[in-house]
Amino acid sequence: MEAKKTGPQNPSEIPMHYNKLRQEYGQIFKVIIDLEEEKKEHLLVKEAMKDLEKERKCWRLVGGVLVERTVGEVLPSLEGNVEMIEKTLAMYNEGLKKKEKDIFEFEREYGLKSDTKKKPEEGKTEAKMTGVLA
């Protein structure tokens, strides 16, 4: 049996494959940012509710519908949601590290240089060359 090659088959496919890897990395990174924001929101609500009486009424948005609950019912599910988000974040962070490794290996294998590794002087010359058109 032959081992399947996952990389580009010819030189013209190298940039397309590299851009695909970078896009996948960006998508994973965006999901991580979204999950971090959702976790912050959950923790903010949890912090606001922790000192309230357990029998106090509160409203929870479930599938676009506001549902009446008590603080005692909502807090445990809120804590469960935070734990689930943390587990999901760990999984995505692992995937991000793997994708970063794949990109690095691809760059090394094909002799590519990443855009993010620009020299500081390059950024300065671009800023000096820009001006205002009147």
Short mmCIF file of C-alpha atoms in Angstrom, two decimals:
data_model
loop_
_atom_site.label_atom_id
_atom_site.label_comp_id
_atom_site.label_asym_id
_atom_site.label_seq_id
_atom_site.Cartn_x
_atom_site.Cartn_y
_atom_site.Cartn_z
CA MET A 1 0.00 0.00 0.00
CA GLU A 2 1.16 3.51 -0.78
CA ALA A 3 1.17 6.21 1.85
CA LYS A 4 -1.12 9.07 0.88
CA LYS A 5 0.63 12.41 0.53
CA THR A 6 -1.42 15.22 2.07
CA GLY A 7 0.74 18.10 0.87
CA PRO A 8 0.61 19.80 -2.52
CA GLN A 9 1.28 17.55 -5.52
CA ASN A 10 2.92 20.22 -7.69
CA PRO A 11 4.70 23.54 -7.07
CA SER A 12 1.74 25.68 -8.15
CA GLU A 13 -0.36 24.20 -5.35
CA ILE A 14 2.10 25.21 -2.59
CA PRO A 15 0.77 28.78 -2.08
CA MET A 16 -2.85 27.58 -2.17
CA HIS A 17 -2.15 24.87 0.41
CA TYR A 18 -0.23 27.33 2.61
CA ASN A 19 -3.07 29.87 2.46
CA LYS A 20 -5.55 27.12 3.32
CA LEU A 21 -3.51 26.20 6.41
CA ARG A 22 -3.37 29.88 7.44
CA GLN A 23 -7.14 30.28 6.94
CA GLU A 24 -7.84 27.20 9.06
CA TYR A 25 -5.56 28.63 11.75
CA GLY A 26 -7.45 31.93 11.63
CA GLN A 27 -10.81 30.19 11.90
CA ILE A 28 -9.70 28.21 14.95
CA PHE A 29 -8.31 31.39 16.50
CA LYS A 30 -11.62 33.21 15.93
CA VAL A 31 -13.57 30.41 17.61
CA ILE A 32 -11.22 30.60 20.61
CA ILE A 33 -11.78 34.36 20.89
CA ASP A 34 -15.56 33.87 20.70
CA LEU A 35 -15.47 31.16 23.38
CA GLU A 36 -13.30 33.32 25.65
CA GLU A 37 -15.83 36.15 25.33
CA GLU A 38 -18.73 33.81 26.07
CA LYS A 39 -16.88 32.48 29.13
CA LYS A 40 -16.33 36.06 30.38
CA GLU A 41 -20.04 36.80 30.01
CA HIS A 42 -21.00 33.63 31.91
CA LEU A 43 -18.56 34.46 34.71
CA LEU A 44 -19.88 38.03 34.89
CA VAL A 45 -23.46 36.79 35.30
CA LYS A 46 -22.35 34.18 37.83
CA GLU A 47 -20.54 36.86 39.86
CA ALA A 48 -23.62 39.11 39.81
CA MET A 49 -25.94 36.29 40.93
CA LYS A 50 -23.82 34.57 43.58
CA ASP A 51 -24.99 36.75 46.50
CA LEU A 52 -28.70 36.70 45.60
CA GLU A 53 -31.27 34.60 47.45
CA LYS A 54 -31.76 31.18 45.85
CA GLU A 55 -35.56 31.62 45.62
CA ARG A 56 -35.36 34.94 43.80
CA LYS A 57 -36.88 35.06 40.33
CA CYS A 58 -34.61 35.48 37.36
CA TRP A 59 -35.00 35.20 33.61
CA ARG A 60 -32.94 33.03 31.34
CA LEU A 61 -32.76 33.14 27.56
CA VAL A 62 -33.20 29.62 26.20
CA GLY A 63 -33.28 29.24 22.43
CA GLY A 64 -34.45 32.82 21.92
CA VAL A 65 -37.22 32.53 24.54
CA LEU A 66 -37.10 34.13 27.99
CA VAL A 67 -37.91 31.54 30.64
CA GLU A 68 -38.68 32.32 34.27
CA ARG A 69 -36.47 30.44 36.73
CA THR A 70 -34.99 30.92 40.18
CA VAL A 71 -31.40 31.85 40.98
CA GLY A 72 -31.00 28.43 42.63
CA GLU A 73 -31.92 26.71 39.34
CA VAL A 74 -29.82 28.90 37.09
CA LEU A 75 -26.51 29.05 39.02
CA PRO A 76 -25.69 25.30 38.76
CA SER A 77 -26.43 25.24 35.04
CA LEU A 78 -24.36 28.41 34.60
CA GLU A 79 -21.42 26.73 36.36
CA GLY A 80 -21.88 23.66 34.14
CA ASN A 81 -21.84 25.88 31.06
CA VAL A 82 -18.58 27.54 32.18
CA GLU A 83 -16.99 24.10 32.68
CA MET A 84 -18.15 22.97 29.24
CA ILE A 85 -16.78 26.15 27.65
CA GLU A 86 -13.44 25.60 29.40
CA LYS A 87 -13.24 22.02 28.10
CA THR A 88 -14.10 23.19 24.60
CA LEU A 89 -11.48 25.94 24.86
CA ALA A 90 -8.84 23.39 25.85
CA MET A 91 -9.76 21.27 22.84
CA TYR A 92 -9.55 24.24 20.45
CA ASN A 93 -6.26 25.43 21.99
CA GLU A 94 -4.85 21.97 21.35
CA GLY A 95 -6.06 22.16 17.75
CA LEU A 96 -4.54 25.62 17.39
CA LYS A 97 -1.15 24.35 18.59
CA LYS A 98 -1.34 21.44 16.14
CA LYS A 99 -2.24 23.76 13.26
CA GLU A 100 0.60 26.10 14.24
CA LYS A 101 2.97 23.13 14.16
CA ASP A 102 1.62 22.06 10.76
CA ILE A 103 2.18 25.56 9.37
CA PHE A 104 5.71 25.70 10.78
CA GLU A 105 6.57 22.29 9.30
CA PHE A 106 5.08 23.31 5.95
CA GLU A 107 7.10 26.54 5.96
CA ARG A 108 10.26 24.63 6.80
CA GLU A 109 9.62 21.89 4.22
CA TYR A 110 8.98 24.32 1.36
CA GLY A 111 11.31 27.12 2.48
CA LEU A 112 8.55 29.66 3.06
CA LYS A 113 8.73 32.66 5.38
CA SER A 114 5.73 33.78 7.39
CA ASP A 115 4.32 37.31 6.98
CA THR A 116 4.13 37.68 10.76
CA LYS A 117 7.92 37.37 11.11
CA LYS A 118 8.69 40.73 9.47
CA LYS A 119 11.69 42.67 10.63
CA PRO A 120 10.88 45.77 12.69
CA GLU A 121 12.56 48.01 10.11
CA GLU A 122 10.18 46.85 7.36
CA GLY A 123 7.13 48.12 9.25
CA LYS A 124 8.79 51.48 9.90
CA THR A 125 9.62 52.12 6.25
CA GLU A 126 6.02 51.40 5.25
CA ALA A 127 4.77 53.92 7.81
CA LYS A 128 7.20 56.58 6.56
CA MET A 129 6.15 56.12 2.94
CA THR A 130 2.44 56.61 3.59
CA GLY A 131 1.13 60.14 3.36
CA VAL A 132 -1.98 62.21 2.93
CA LEU A 133 -3.23 62.93 -0.54
CA ALA A 134 -4.78 66.35 -1.03
#
